[in-house]
């Protein structure tokens, strides 16, 4: 009986240099090491589970993944490759059918939104009604369906369709448990083949910029012409939405023979919102934001009436901070965005821009 010792595969990125290893191959390696190889069930993130692949390496001479694993790991690798080939199906949120823009103003609770949907012949059932205290949710631009999704989200819930109704319910029941997702970017890559190699990473950057909180703890892996991640259906919808907007602008740029800078591209709503936040802060013209309770300073005094975006504060945060005393703030020469950031900081909050909304969140949520 002979015992043969063979050389252990080495990470090609360590010895041939990172530029020689395609970005998608490195991303695939990172993805593989995160897989949890349970004998049954869908592909899931590894988290604290034992590594499915004890050794994963890249070959320099051929684009291959060399890995070592048991039977369960082999099965999971086959499922991974199958998913990358098929990609995730198109996702449409049922709330998207409520596309009417209602009269701007504060949202009191989910029941109020349900009543407005009923007026449009949509039945909305809120299993756990959540009130929005002290004008925590002031809608200025959102369609009713998006408004309902946001109201559910900031109360820790989701929206699903059931027997002709929209039901506000637990997130896993609405969007499913996180699973391996793959979004096909081939259509984007075909528009400008010369830059096809940078499209996946550009889309990943845009997704993180557009939905910073929704993808806070999600790693996006650009693998060839796929963007791969562990997420639920709402996150798949978000990635697909970014792709649709980017594809439309890429096609328009191609028709006008003006190449689009993928690194500098921003959706139209983001351009308009940033333009609004860059305006000189007007307030009452004194160059000061008066002292007072947080809720009053934020909205009731009209100091930030020039903000044209929907403004959200998490309901629990607003209940706690509504009466918090804010000192007088010197905003002379500041922009609207800078003045809002100063107010948020004085209240112990941070400003997040996500999907056409300015969202004030607790520092502890980061």
Tab-separated table of N, CA, C and O in Angstrom, residues 78-172:
chain	number	residue	atom	x	y	z
A	78	UNK	N	-22.840	21.681	-7.720
A	78	UNK	CA	-23.648	21.471	-8.921
A	78	UNK	C	-24.881	22.367	-8.911
A	78	UNK	O	-25.267	22.920	-9.949
A	79	UNK	N	-25.488	22.524	-7.748
A	79	UNK	CA	-26.653	23.398	-7.645
A	79	UNK	C	-26.264	24.857	-7.906
A	79	UNK	O	-27.020	25.618	-8.525
A	80	UNK	N	-25.094	25.254	-7.419
A	80	UNK	CA	-24.612	26.613	-7.641
A	80	UNK	C	-24.449	26.880	-9.142
A	80	UNK	O	-24.930	27.891	-9.665
A	81	UNK	N	-23.776	25.987	-9.850
A	81	UNK	CA	-23.551	26.167	-11.274
A	81	UNK	C	-24.879	26.169	-12.038
A	81	UNK	O	-25.063	26.912	-13.002
A	82	UNK	N	-25.809	25.326	-11.589
A	82	UNK	CA	-27.117	25.291	-12.227
A	82	UNK	C	-27.843	26.614	-12.034
A	82	UNK	O	-28.468	27.145	-12.957
A	83	UNK	N	-27.762	27.189	-10.834
A	83	UNK	CA	-28.408	28.469	-10.564
A	83	UNK	C	-27.778	29.585	-11.380
A	83	UNK	O	-28.469	30.457	-11.910
A	84	UNK	N	-26.451	29.563	-11.504
A	84	UNK	CA	-25.783	30.590	-12.298
A	84	UNK	C	-26.228	30.509	-13.760
A	84	UNK	O	-26.317	31.519	-14.446
A	85	UNK	N	-26.486	29.305	-14.242
A	85	UNK	CA	-26.917	29.137	-15.627
A	85	UNK	C	-28.340	29.643	-15.830
A	85	UNK	O	-28.648	30.320	-16.819
A	86	UNK	N	-29.219	29.355	-14.883
A	86	UNK	CA	-30.637	29.687	-15.050
A	86	UNK	C	-30.952	31.133	-14.674
A	86	UNK	O	-31.824	31.757	-15.266
A	87	UNK	N	-30.267	31.664	-13.680
A	87	UNK	CA	-30.548	32.995	-13.131
A	87	UNK	C	-31.906	33.002	-12.415
A	87	UNK	O	-32.721	32.089	-12.565
A	88	UNK	N	-32.138	34.023	-11.629
A	88	UNK	CA	-33.372	34.126	-10.843
A	88	UNK	C	-34.494	34.693	-11.708
A	88	UNK	O	-34.248	35.535	-12.578
A	89	UNK	N	-35.729	34.257	-11.475
A	89	UNK	CA	-36.858	34.752	-12.279
A	89	UNK	C	-37.143	36.222	-11.997
A	89	UNK	O	-36.749	36.763	-10.960
A	90	UNK	N	-37.834	36.853	-12.937
A	90	UNK	CA	-38.232	38.252	-12.775
A	90	UNK	C	-39.176	38.383	-11.581
A	90	UNK	O	-40.064	37.558	-11.375
A	91	UNK	N	-38.976	39.422	-10.788
A	91	UNK	CA	-39.803	39.645	-9.592
A	91	UNK	C	-40.619	40.924	-9.774
A	91	UNK	O	-40.066	41.969	-10.145
A	92	UNK	N	-41.903	40.828	-9.529
A	92	UNK	CA	-42.775	41.996	-9.495
A	92	UNK	C	-43.443	42.051	-8.125
A	92	UNK	O	-44.051	41.079	-7.689
A	93	UNK	N	-43.310	43.175	-7.427
A	93	UNK	CA	-43.969	43.307	-6.134
A	93	UNK	C	-45.453	43.576	-6.361
A	93	UNK	O	-45.812	44.442	-7.173
A	94	UNK	N	-46.351	42.849	-5.661
A	94	UNK	CA	-47.791	43.035	-5.889
A	94	UNK	C	-48.264	44.448	-5.607
A	94	UNK	O	-49.235	44.926	-6.191
A	95	UNK	N	-47.561	45.158	-4.723
A	95	UNK	CA	-47.960	46.530	-4.384
A	95	UNK	C	-47.752	47.483	-5.555
A	95	UNK	O	-48.274	48.603	-5.557
A	96	UNK	N	-46.987	47.053	-6.581
A	96	UNK	CA	-46.728	47.918	-7.719
A	96	UNK	C	-47.977	48.283	-8.499
A	96	UNK	O	-47.982	49.267	-9.249
A	97	UNK	N	-49.046	47.503	-8.343
A	97	UNK	CA	-50.294	47.814	-9.044
A	97	UNK	C	-50.949	49.078	-8.497
A	97	UNK	O	-51.769	49.703	-9.173
A	98	UNK	N	-50.597	49.450	-7.267
A	98	UNK	CA	-51.125	50.693	-6.675
A	98	UNK	C	-50.207	51.844	-7.078
A	98	UNK	O	-49.378	52.291	-6.299
A	99	UNK	N	-50.367	52.322	-8.298
A	99	UNK	CA	-49.421	53.314	-8.802
A	99	UNK	C	-49.942	54.744	-8.780
A	99	UNK	O	-49.333	55.635	-9.357
A	100	UNK	N	-51.096	54.986	-8.124
A	100	UNK	CA	-51.600	56.345	-8.018
A	100	UNK	C	-50.784	57.134	-7.000
A	100	UNK	O	-50.413	56.622	-5.947
A	101	UNK	N	-50.485	58.392	-7.321
A	101	UNK	CA	-49.800	59.268	-6.369
A	101	UNK	C	-50.877	60.034	-5.609
A	101	UNK	O	-51.664	60.768	-6.197
A	102	UNK	N	-50.916	59.849	-4.310
A	102	UNK	CA	-51.974	60.488	-3.529
A	102	UNK	C	-51.548	61.895	-3.121
A	102	UNK	O	-50.416	62.319	-3.348
A	103	UNK	N	-52.459	62.618	-2.478
A	103	UNK	CA	-52.158	63.970	-2.016
A	103	UNK	C	-51.045	63.899	-0.982
A	103	UNK	O	-51.124	63.121	-0.022
A	104	UNK	N	-49.973	64.679	-1.161
A	104	UNK	CA	-48.846	64.618	-0.206
A	104	UNK	C	-49.283	64.948	1.213
A	104	UNK	O	-50.209	65.731	1.439
A	105	UNK	N	-48.595	64.363	2.175
A	105	UNK	CA	-48.892	64.650	3.572
A	105	UNK	C	-48.429	63.533	4.481
A	105	UNK	O	-47.858	62.542	4.043
A	106	UNK	N	-48.668	63.692	5.790
A	106	UNK	CA	-48.214	62.687	6.754
A	106	UNK	C	-49.032	61.405	6.676
A	106	UNK	O	-50.202	61.416	6.315
A	107	UNK	N	-48.389	60.299	7.018
A	107	UNK	CA	-49.047	58.995	7.094
A	107	UNK	C	-49.251	58.681	8.570
A	107	UNK	O	-48.287	58.608	9.327
A	108	UNK	N	-50.486	58.484	8.976
A	108	UNK	CA	-50.777	58.237	10.395
A	108	UNK	C	-50.496	56.796	10.786
A	108	UNK	O	-49.927	56.532	11.830
A	109	UNK	N	-50.952	55.862	9.930
A	109	UNK	CA	-50.786	54.440	10.243
A	109	UNK	C	-51.096	53.607	9.007
A	109	UNK	O	-51.457	54.131	7.951
A	110	UNK	N	-50.966	52.305	9.141
A	110	UNK	CA	-51.232	51.405	8.025
A	110	UNK	C	-52.710	51.374	7.659
A	110	UNK	O	-53.066	51.174	6.497
A	111	UNK	N	-53.581	51.573	8.651
A	111	UNK	CA	-55.021	51.567	8.379
A	111	UNK	C	-55.381	52.694	7.422
A	111	UNK	O	-56.205	52.531	6.516
A	112	UNK	N	-54.754	53.856	7.600
A	112	UNK	CA	-55.004	54.984	6.701
A	112	UNK	C	-54.652	54.612	5.256
A	112	UNK	O	-55.414	54.895	4.331
A	113	UNK	N	-53.517	53.951	5.072
A	113	UNK	CA	-53.121	53.539	3.730
A	113	UNK	C	-54.082	52.477	3.183
A	113	UNK	O	-54.385	52.460	1.991
A	114	UNK	N	-54.554	51.588	4.054
A	114	UNK	CA	-55.503	50.560	3.630
A	114	UNK	C	-56.800	51.200	3.138
A	114	UNK	O	-57.389	50.767	2.135
A	115	UNK	N	-57.247	52.244	3.814
A	115	UNK	CA	-58.469	52.930	3.414
A	115	UNK	C	-58.301	53.620	2.062
A	115	UNK	O	-59.211	53.618	1.228
A	116	UNK	N	-57.136	54.199	1.842
A	116	UNK	CA	-56.886	54.863	0.561
A	116	UNK	C	-56.797	53.844	-0.570
A	116	UNK	O	-57.239	54.116	-1.691
A	117	UNK	N	-56.230	52.673	-0.284
A	117	UNK	CA	-56.163	51.619	-1.298
A	117	UNK	C	-57.559	51.106	-1.618
A	117	UNK	O	-57.883	50.803	-2.773
A	118	UNK	N	-58.411	51.013	-0.603
A	118	UNK	CA	-59.779	50.541	-0.803
A	118	UNK	C	-60.537	51.481	-1.736
A	118	UNK	O	-61.361	51.044	-2.541
A	119	UNK	N	-60.231	52.781	-1.634
A	119	UNK	CA	-60.874	53.754	-2.511
A	119	UNK	C	-60.472	53.528	-3.969
A	119	UNK	O	-61.158	53.976	-4.890
A	120	UNK	N	-59.349	52.847	-4.188
A	120	UNK	CA	-58.885	52.510	-5.541
A	120	UNK	C	-59.235	51.060	-5.890
A	120	UNK	O	-58.657	50.477	-6.812
A	121	UNK	N	-60.173	50.484	-5.123
A	121	UNK	CA	-60.633	49.099	-5.350
A	121	UNK	C	-59.555	48.062	-5.071
A	121	UNK	O	-59.505	47.003	-5.706
A	122	UNK	N	-58.645	48.363	-4.133
A	122	UNK	CA	-57.667	47.401	-3.656
A	122	UNK	C	-57.951	47.141	-2.173
A	122	UNK	O	-58.109	48.084	-1.397
A	123	UNK	N	-57.974	45.872	-1.802
A	123	UNK	CA	-58.178	45.544	-0.396
A	123	UNK	C	-56.818	45.305	0.249
A	123	UNK	O	-56.029	44.493	-0.228
A	124	UNK	N	-56.524	46.034	1.319
A	124	UNK	CA	-55.269	45.876	2.050
A	124	UNK	C	-55.583	45.434	3.468
A	124	UNK	O	-56.394	46.070	4.158
A	125	UNK	N	-54.953	44.362	3.900
A	125	UNK	CA	-55.148	43.838	5.251
A	125	UNK	C	-53.850	44.021	6.030
A	125	UNK	O	-52.809	43.487	5.644
A	126	UNK	N	-53.909	44.790	7.109
A	126	UNK	CA	-52.739	44.998	7.964
A	126	UNK	C	-52.895	44.127	9.194
A	126	UNK	O	-53.689	44.435	10.085
A	127	UNK	N	-52.157	43.017	9.245
A	127	UNK	CA	-52.301	42.090	10.369
A	127	UNK	C	-51.809	42.713	11.672
A	127	UNK	O	-52.300	42.402	12.750
A	128	UNK	N	-50.781	43.547	11.567
A	128	UNK	CA	-50.270	44.246	12.747
A	128	UNK	C	-50.192	45.723	12.409
A	128	UNK	O	-49.215	46.186	11.835
A	129	UNK	N	-51.251	46.462	12.737
A	129	UNK	CA	-51.284	47.880	12.407
A	129	UNK	C	-50.172	48.621	13.148
A	129	UNK	O	-49.893	48.359	14.317
A	130	UNK	N	-49.507	49.507	12.433
A	130	UNK	CA	-48.432	50.295	13.036
A	130	UNK	C	-48.736	51.766	12.841
A	130	UNK	O	-49.002	52.209	11.721
A	131	UNK	N	-48.719	52.523	13.936
A	131	UNK	CA	-48.939	53.956	13.815
A	131	UNK	C	-47.615	54.659	13.559
A	131	UNK	O	-46.552	54.169	13.918
A	132	UNK	N	-47.674	55.795	12.888
A	132	UNK	CA	-46.501	56.602	12.568
A	132	UNK	C	-46.577	57.876	13.409
A	132	UNK	O	-47.231	58.839	13.012
A	133	UNK	N	-45.946	57.893	14.575
A	133	UNK	CA	-46.124	59.008	15.511
A	133	UNK	C	-45.426	60.279	15.055
A	133	UNK	O	-44.407	60.252	14.372
A	134	UNK	N	-46.015	61.393	15.462
A	134	UNK	CA	-45.394	62.706	15.291
A	134	UNK	C	-44.897	62.931	13.859
A	134	UNK	O	-43.798	63.415	13.641
A	135	UNK	N	-45.727	62.566	12.894
A	135	UNK	CA	-45.386	62.755	11.483
A	135	UNK	C	-44.059	62.091	11.103
A	135	UNK	O	-43.219	62.672	10.425
A	136	UNK	N	-43.875	60.849	11.555
A	136	UNK	CA	-42.631	60.138	11.237
A	136	UNK	C	-42.518	59.831	9.758
A	136	UNK	O	-41.418	59.616	9.261
A	137	UNK	N	-43.628	59.822	9.044
A	137	UNK	CA	-43.625	59.457	7.631
A	137	UNK	C	-44.409	60.529	6.878
A	137	UNK	O	-45.628	60.572	6.935
A	138	UNK	N	-43.698	61.399	6.183
A	138	UNK	CA	-44.347	62.440	5.387
A	138	UNK	C	-44.076	62.160	3.910
A	138	UNK	O	-42.944	62.283	3.452
A	139	UNK	N	-45.119	61.749	3.187
A	139	UNK	CA	-44.976	61.396	1.787
A	139	UNK	C	-45.143	62.626	0.901
A	139	UNK	O	-46.085	63.393	1.057
A	140	UNK	N	-44.208	62.809	-0.021
A	140	UNK	CA	-44.325	63.924	-0.959
A	140	UNK	C	-44.330	63.449	-2.407
A	140	UNK	O	-44.818	64.173	-3.281
A	141	UNK	N	-43.756	62.276	-2.678
A	141	UNK	CA	-43.577	61.872	-4.080
A	141	UNK	C	-43.960	60.425	-4.377
A	141	UNK	O	-44.014	60.049	-5.539
A	142	UNK	N	-44.204	59.614	-3.374
A	142	UNK	CA	-44.326	58.172	-3.603
A	142	UNK	C	-45.724	57.767	-4.058
A	142	UNK	O	-46.720	58.238	-3.504
A	143	UNK	N	-45.824	56.846	-5.042
A	143	UNK	CA	-47.116	56.236	-5.358
A	143	UNK	C	-47.623	55.448	-4.153
A	143	UNK	O	-46.842	55.045	-3.286
A	144	UNK	N	-48.913	55.186	-4.143
A	144	UNK	CA	-49.535	54.550	-2.983
A	144	UNK	C	-48.926	53.181	-2.685
A	144	UNK	O	-48.706	52.823	-1.525
A	145	UNK	N	-48.623	52.391	-3.734
A	145	UNK	CA	-48.049	51.071	-3.501
A	145	UNK	C	-46.669	51.142	-2.881
A	145	UNK	O	-46.345	50.381	-1.963
A	146	UNK	N	-45.820	52.054	-3.375
A	146	UNK	CA	-44.485	52.221	-2.803
A	146	UNK	C	-44.592	52.751	-1.372
A	146	UNK	O	-43.837	52.344	-0.475
A	147	UNK	N	-45.542	53.639	-1.159
A	147	UNK	CA	-45.785	54.172	0.184
A	147	UNK	C	-46.159	53.044	1.151
A	147	UNK	O	-45.669	52.987	2.287
A	148	UNK	N	-46.998	52.122	0.679
A	148	UNK	CA	-47.396	50.985	1.516
A	148	UNK	C	-46.191	50.097	1.828
A	148	UNK	O	-46.017	49.653	2.970
A	149	UNK	N	-45.337	49.840	0.820
A	149	UNK	CA	-44.133	49.034	1.041
A	149	UNK	C	-43.232	49.691	2.083
A	149	UNK	O	-42.691	49.013	2.968
A	150	UNK	N	-43.042	51.003	1.976
A	150	UNK	CA	-42.181	51.699	2.936
A	150	UNK	C	-42.786	51.672	4.336
A	150	UNK	O	-42.073	51.476	5.332
A	151	UNK	N	-44.090	51.895	4.447
A	151	UNK	CA	-44.743	51.876	5.757
A	151	UNK	C	-44.590	50.509	6.409
A	151	UNK	O	-44.353	50.398	7.620
A	152	UNK	N	-44.734	49.453	5.603
A	152	UNK	CA	-44.547	48.100	6.126
A	152	UNK	C	-43.087	47.885	6.516
A	152	UNK	O	-42.791	47.331	7.586
A	153	UNK	N	-42.173	48.347	5.680
A	153	UNK	CA	-40.748	48.099	5.924
A	153	UNK	C	-40.261	48.753	7.201
A	153	UNK	O	-39.562	48.129	8.006
A	154	UNK	N	-40.619	50.016	7.421
A	154	UNK	CA	-40.113	50.695	8.616
A	154	UNK	C	-40.802	50.212	9.886
A	154	UNK	O	-40.394	50.580	10.989
A	155	UNK	N	-41.830	49.384	9.717
A	155	UNK	CA	-42.439	48.746	10.888
A	155	UNK	C	-42.018	47.280	10.988
A	155	UNK	O	-42.593	46.511	11.746
A	156	UNK	N	-41.001	46.890	10.172
A	156	UNK	CA	-40.459	45.538	10.252
A	156	UNK	C	-41.294	44.481	9.569
A	156	UNK	O	-41.197	43.297	9.920
A	157	UNK	N	-42.114	44.876	8.574
A	157	UNK	CA	-42.994	43.930	7.900
A	157	UNK	C	-42.793	43.999	6.383
A	157	UNK	O	-41.899	44.672	5.896
A	158	UNK	N	-43.639	43.279	5.666
A	158	UNK	CA	-43.588	43.280	4.217
A	158	UNK	C	-44.997	43.252	3.653
A	158	UNK	O	-45.981	43.279	4.399
A	159	UNK	N	-45.109	43.181	2.320
A	159	UNK	CA	-46.415	43.163	1.655
A	159	UNK	C	-46.451	41.971	0.701
A	159	UNK	O	-45.509	41.749	-0.069
A	160	UNK	N	-47.536	41.194	0.749
A	160	UNK	CA	-47.702	40.054	-0.153
A	160	UNK	C	-49.124	40.042	-0.694
A	160	UNK	O	-50.021	40.704	-0.149
A	161	UNK	N	-49.332	39.304	-1.768
A	161	UNK	CA	-50.660	39.145	-2.348
A	161	UNK	C	-51.292	37.874	-1.809
A	161	UNK	O	-50.620	36.851	-1.640
A	162	UNK	N	-52.589	37.930	-1.544
A	162	UNK	CA	-53.298	36.754	-1.031
A	162	UNK	C	-54.775	36.882	-1.369
A	162	UNK	O	-55.457	37.779	-0.865
A	163	UNK	N	-55.254	36.005	-2.234
A	163	UNK	CA	-56.674	35.942	-2.593
A	163	UNK	C	-57.208	37.307	-3.027
A	163	UNK	O	-58.268	37.750	-2.581
A	164	UNK	N	-56.469	37.986	-3.873
A	164	UNK	CA	-56.935	39.259	-4.397
A	164	UNK	C	-56.706	40.439	-3.484
A	164	UNK	O	-57.118	41.553	-3.807
A	165	UNK	N	-56.066	40.219	-2.336
A	165	UNK	CA	-55.805	41.295	-1.392
A	165	UNK	C	-54.302	41.494	-1.218
A	165	UNK	O	-53.508	40.609	-1.530
A	166	UNK	N	-53.926	42.654	-0.740
A	166	UNK	CA	-52.564	42.909	-0.315
A	166	UNK	C	-52.517	42.789	1.194
A	166	UNK	O	-53.300	43.430	1.903
A	167	UNK	N	-51.619	41.943	1.695
A	167	UNK	CA	-51.541	41.668	3.131
A	167	UNK	C	-50.202	42.153	3.664
A	167	UNK	O	-49.146	41.803	3.121
A	168	UNK	N	-50.237	42.979	4.696
A	168	UNK	CA	-49.020	43.398	5.386
A	168	UNK	C	-48.723	42.340	6.433
A	168	UNK	O	-49.518	42.117	7.348
A	169	UNK	N	-47.582	41.665	6.287
A	169	UNK	CA	-47.321	40.484	7.103
A	169	UNK	C	-45.827	40.382	7.386
A	169	UNK	O	-45.041	41.259	7.006
A	170	UNK	N	-45.412	39.288	8.028
A	170	UNK	CA	-44.003	39.067	8.354
A	170	UNK	C	-43.163	39.005	7.078
A	170	UNK	O	-43.610	38.479	6.054
A	171	UNK	N	-41.952	39.514	7.146
A	171	UNK	CA	-41.083	39.618	5.974
A	171	UNK	C	-40.860	38.271	5.275
A	171	UNK	O	-40.993	38.176	4.046
A	172	UNK	N	-40.514	37.171	5.991
A	172	UNK	CA	-40.296	35.894	5.287
A	172	UNK	C	-41.531	35.389	4.543
A	172	UNK	O	-41.413	34.757	3.496
